Short mmCIF file of C-alpha atoms in Angstrom, two decimals:
data_model
loop_
_atom_site.label_atom_id
_atom_site.label_comp_id
_atom_site.label_asym_id
_atom_site.label_seq_id
_atom_site.Cartn_x
_atom_site.Cartn_y
_atom_site.Cartn_z
CA LYS M 1 120.23 151.53 158.02
CA ALA M 2 122.75 150.23 160.95
CA LYS M 3 122.87 151.47 164.35
CA SER M 4 124.91 154.36 165.29
CA ASP M 5 128.32 153.49 166.99
CA PRO M 6 130.41 155.65 169.00
CA ALA M 7 133.67 154.54 167.17
CA GLY M 8 131.97 155.85 164.07
CA PRO M 9 130.26 154.06 161.32
CA ARG M 10 130.91 150.07 160.59
CA TRP M 11 130.62 148.21 157.80
CA HIS M 12 127.95 145.34 157.43
CA LYS M 13 127.88 141.91 155.35
CA THR M 14 124.53 143.22 154.47
CA CYS M 15 126.26 145.96 152.77
CA SER M 16 123.91 148.42 154.89
CA PHE M 17 124.60 152.67 155.24
CA PRO M 18 126.23 153.67 158.11
CA SER M 19 123.30 155.70 160.18
CA PHE M 20 122.79 159.08 160.07
CA PRO M 21 122.17 161.67 162.19
CA THR M 22 119.26 163.26 163.28
CA GLY M 23 119.97 166.96 161.36
CA LYS M 24 120.68 164.51 158.01
CA ARG M 25 117.09 163.42 157.99
CA LEU M 26 115.47 166.86 159.28
CA GLN M 27 117.55 168.37 156.30
CA GLU M 28 115.92 165.52 154.04
CA TRP M 29 112.45 165.84 155.03
CA ILE M 30 112.82 169.76 154.37
CA SER M 31 114.37 169.37 151.53
CA VAL M 32 111.66 167.23 149.89
CA ILE M 33 109.21 169.36 151.36
CA LEU M 34 110.26 172.68 150.01
CA CYS M 35 111.08 170.80 146.24
CA PHE M 36 108.05 169.74 145.88
CA SER M 37 106.14 172.72 146.60
CA LEU M 38 108.62 174.75 144.14
CA ILE M 39 107.69 172.67 141.93
CA CYS M 40 103.86 173.01 142.13
CA PHE M 41 104.06 176.38 142.41
CA ASN M 42 106.58 176.94 139.40
CA PHE M 43 104.74 174.23 137.17
CA TYR M 44 101.16 176.36 138.03
CA ASN M 45 102.94 179.66 136.64
CA LEU M 46 104.35 177.84 133.46
CA LEU M 47 100.83 176.47 132.54
CA PHE M 48 99.77 180.33 133.25
CA TYR M 49 101.89 181.59 130.29
CA LEU M 50 102.09 178.92 127.66
CA ARG M 51 100.58 180.02 124.56
CA LEU M 52 100.13 177.52 121.26
CA GLU M 53 102.62 179.27 119.73
CA HIS M 54 105.45 178.47 122.08
CA THR M 55 104.38 174.64 121.23
CA PRO M 56 107.66 174.19 119.04
CA SER M 57 110.39 175.44 121.32
CA ILE M 58 108.48 173.83 124.49
CA ILE M 59 108.66 170.38 122.91
CA VAL M 60 112.50 171.02 121.69
CA GLY M 61 113.35 172.64 125.31
CA ILE M 62 111.63 169.53 127.23
CA PHE M 63 113.26 167.41 125.17
CA ALA M 64 116.39 169.01 125.66
CA GLY M 65 116.13 169.47 129.25
CA VAL M 66 115.47 165.40 129.78
CA ILE M 67 118.96 164.67 127.81
CA THR M 68 120.69 167.10 129.81
CA ALA M 69 119.23 165.68 132.88
CA ASP M 70 120.60 162.24 131.57
CA PHE M 71 124.07 163.39 130.62
CA LEU M 72 124.58 165.59 133.81
CA SER M 73 123.63 161.40 136.20
CA GLY M 74 126.01 160.15 133.51
CA LEU M 75 128.61 162.69 134.43
CA PHE M 76 127.82 162.46 138.25
CA HIS M 77 128.07 158.37 137.88
CA TRP M 78 131.03 157.87 136.42
CA GLY M 79 132.98 160.36 138.47
CA ALA M 80 131.76 158.91 141.33
CA ASP M 81 132.35 154.92 140.96
CA THR M 82 135.55 155.36 138.82
CA TRP M 83 137.84 157.83 140.70
CA GLY M 84 138.37 156.51 144.31
CA SER M 85 137.64 158.77 147.49
CA ALA M 86 135.41 158.74 150.62
CA PHE M 87 132.94 160.73 148.98
CA ILE M 88 131.64 158.10 146.48
CA ARG M 89 131.13 155.31 149.59
CA PRO M 90 127.24 154.79 148.75
CA PHE M 91 128.34 154.17 145.03
CA ARG M 92 130.72 151.53 145.27
CA GLU M 93 128.91 149.84 147.89
CA HIS M 94 125.80 149.76 145.45
CA HIS M 95 128.03 147.71 142.72
CA ILE M 96 128.27 145.58 145.84
CA ASP M 97 124.66 145.17 147.09
CA PRO M 98 122.56 146.67 144.24
CA THR M 99 119.43 145.91 145.87
CA ALA M 100 120.48 148.33 149.46
CA ILE M 101 118.37 151.23 147.38
CA THR M 102 115.65 149.32 147.38
CA ARG M 103 115.36 149.32 151.24
CA HIS M 104 115.48 153.25 151.54
CA ASP M 105 112.36 154.92 151.63
CA PHE M 106 111.13 158.24 149.77
CA ILE M 107 113.10 160.73 151.93
CA GLU M 108 116.04 158.93 152.46
CA THR M 109 116.31 158.15 148.43
CA ASN M 110 115.05 161.67 147.31
CA GLY M 111 116.47 164.05 149.89
CA ASP M 112 119.82 164.97 148.38
CA ASN M 113 118.57 165.34 144.64
CA CYS M 114 115.33 167.68 146.30
CA PHE M 115 118.45 169.70 148.38
CA MET M 116 120.76 170.27 144.95
CA THR M 117 117.44 171.24 143.11
CA LEU M 118 116.24 173.82 145.86
CA VAL M 119 118.60 177.10 144.05
CA PRO M 120 117.19 177.19 140.60
CA LEU M 121 113.65 176.39 141.94
CA ALA M 122 113.86 179.37 144.00
CA ASN M 123 115.03 181.37 141.24
CA MET M 124 112.45 180.52 138.61
CA ALA M 125 109.86 181.11 141.51
CA TYR M 126 111.34 184.54 142.43
CA LYS M 127 110.82 185.19 138.25
CA PHE M 128 107.22 184.53 138.28
CA VAL M 129 106.37 187.01 141.10
CA SER M 130 108.97 189.83 140.22
CA PHE M 131 108.79 190.10 136.27
CA SER M 132 106.61 191.54 134.31
CA PRO M 133 103.98 189.01 132.38
CA GLU M 134 105.54 190.05 129.14
CA ALA M 135 109.23 188.92 129.90
CA LEU M 136 107.91 185.56 131.25
CA TYR M 137 105.93 185.30 128.16
CA GLU M 138 109.30 185.72 126.40
CA THR M 139 111.10 183.29 128.20
CA CYS M 140 108.74 180.72 129.04
CA PRO M 141 110.63 177.81 126.12
CA TRP M 142 113.86 178.91 128.39
CA GLU M 143 111.91 178.27 131.92
CA CYS M 144 109.88 174.72 130.75
CA TYR M 145 113.94 173.65 129.58
CA VAL M 146 115.06 174.24 132.94
CA PHE M 147 112.11 173.08 134.60
CA ALA M 148 112.37 169.35 132.63
CA LEU M 149 115.56 169.82 133.75
CA ILE M 150 115.15 169.95 137.22
CA ILE M 151 112.38 167.32 137.40
CA PHE M 152 114.60 164.93 135.91
CA ILE M 153 117.21 165.71 138.38
CA THR M 154 115.20 166.12 141.33
CA MET M 155 113.58 162.04 140.37
CA THR M 156 116.68 160.28 139.05
CA ASN M 157 117.62 158.68 142.34
CA GLN M 158 113.71 157.42 142.40
CA ILE M 159 114.08 156.32 138.79
CA HIS M 160 117.49 154.62 139.58
CA LYS M 161 115.88 152.83 142.59
CA TRP M 162 112.77 151.72 140.25
CA SER M 163 115.39 150.26 138.34
CA HIS M 164 116.37 147.58 140.97
CA THR M 165 113.22 147.00 141.87
CA TYR M 166 111.47 143.75 140.37
CA PHE M 167 108.22 143.29 142.64
CA GLY M 168 105.75 145.57 143.70
CA LEU M 169 106.11 148.77 141.10
CA PRO M 170 103.10 150.16 140.19
CA ARG M 171 102.00 149.45 136.36
CA TRP M 172 102.43 153.54 135.34
CA VAL M 173 106.14 152.75 136.57
CA ILE M 174 106.67 149.61 134.53
CA PHE M 175 104.83 151.33 131.73
CA LEU M 176 107.63 154.28 131.56
CA GLN M 177 110.54 151.93 132.11
CA ASP M 178 108.92 149.33 129.26
CA TRP M 179 108.95 152.38 126.37
CA HIS M 180 112.53 153.93 127.85
CA ILE M 181 110.99 157.18 129.14
CA ILE M 182 112.72 156.67 132.24
CA LEU M 183 115.35 154.28 132.83
CA PRO M 184 114.59 150.44 132.21
CA ARG M 185 115.53 147.67 134.56
CA LYS M 186 116.89 145.56 132.06
CA HIS M 187 118.96 148.39 130.63
CA HIS M 188 120.80 148.93 133.72
CA ARG M 189 121.95 145.79 134.22
CA ILE M 190 124.71 146.14 131.36
CA HIS M 191 126.08 149.15 134.34
CA HIS M 192 126.30 146.46 136.74
CA VAL M 193 128.45 143.59 135.28
CA SER M 194 131.63 144.24 136.46
CA PRO M 195 133.87 146.69 136.26
CA HIS M 196 131.08 148.57 135.80
CA GLU M 197 132.63 150.85 132.67
CA THR M 198 129.74 151.27 131.01
CA TYR M 199 126.18 152.76 130.75
CA PHE M 200 126.64 155.07 133.61
CA CYS M 201 123.56 157.47 132.25
CA ILE M 202 120.36 156.60 135.00
CA THR M 203 117.67 159.37 134.58
CA THR M 204 116.52 157.70 131.15
CA GLY M 205 119.56 156.03 129.68
CA TRP M 206 118.96 157.38 126.27
CA LEU M 207 122.26 158.73 126.11
CA ASN M 208 124.49 155.32 127.29
CA TYR M 209 124.58 153.93 123.67
CA PRO M 210 125.33 156.71 121.54
CA LEU M 211 128.21 158.00 124.48
CA GLU M 212 129.59 154.52 124.54
CA LYS M 213 129.49 154.07 120.58
CA ILE M 214 131.95 157.40 120.93
CA GLY M 215 133.79 155.81 123.86
CA PHE M 216 133.12 159.23 125.66
CA TRP M 217 133.88 157.97 129.10
CA ARG M 218 137.24 156.11 128.04
CA CYS M 219 138.59 159.36 126.29
CA LEU M 220 137.86 161.15 129.52
CA GLU M 221 139.40 158.45 131.83
CA ASN M 222 142.24 158.43 129.46
CA ILE M 223 142.78 162.28 129.62
CA ILE M 224 142.57 162.17 133.41
CA GLN M 225 145.01 159.45 133.58
CA GLY M 226 147.65 161.09 131.32
CA LEU M 227 147.06 164.44 133.47
CA THR M 228 147.10 162.73 136.85
CA GLY M 229 148.72 159.27 136.51
CA GLU M 230 145.68 157.91 138.37
CA LYS M 231 144.13 154.71 136.91
CA PRO M 232 140.67 154.13 137.30
CA ARG M 233 138.64 152.21 139.36
CA ALA M 234 141.96 151.27 140.93
CA ASP M 235 140.50 150.75 144.06
CA ASP M 236 137.86 148.24 143.31
CA MET M 237 139.05 145.47 145.24
CA LYS M 238 139.68 147.65 148.21
CA TRP M 239 136.25 148.43 148.33
CA ALA M 240 134.64 145.41 148.05
CA GLN M 241 137.40 144.31 150.67
CA LYS M 242 135.60 146.86 153.58
CA ILE M 243 132.56 144.85 154.06
CA LYS M 244 134.45 141.01 154.48
#
């Protein structure tokens, strides 16, 4: 990260992010610790209430959770990439320097996603300590869907980072990429071809081809442009010039 500057964050040719205050780093640490603690607690309780007769619905629920996470990653990524504002600075910078994400440690990479999943994780934990065993037995397949969704949302930034890491990845990560269980490196490369208007889903990438086939993102862009008059990615050149 760049050093702090009294005049505000500066842009650098290396395209590194502006430094964050100590409070931001603390928030990331707390979010990661709480998130993974709740994940362990909820996973233990899910295993306790699983029954053999749940198997078909659990399989469907987990698959649906992964698909939902992939779609949400694409929707958020598309919105941040396509419509200009200060909020999307890291996304535009990522297109200019795709390997910058590989220089972030685990806490910085995953802190914000962990923070986003704290409420649903806490809600699930509350159910496990307050609902009756009968109610938990009935809702177990639904909770498996929610849990799979939360897990893949939590890990989306890490998976994205792995898709830009070409050296030193653990073999199990490469295995998951090769079998397209998580976003493969070669698959994600398609998105990084200018003008970055396709293959937005970055959790598993399963939905990229079908959404591209039906022109889903272009349809959304046409609707928004028709309603607002704003052209998608109209300020890409402006963002590229910020680091010159």
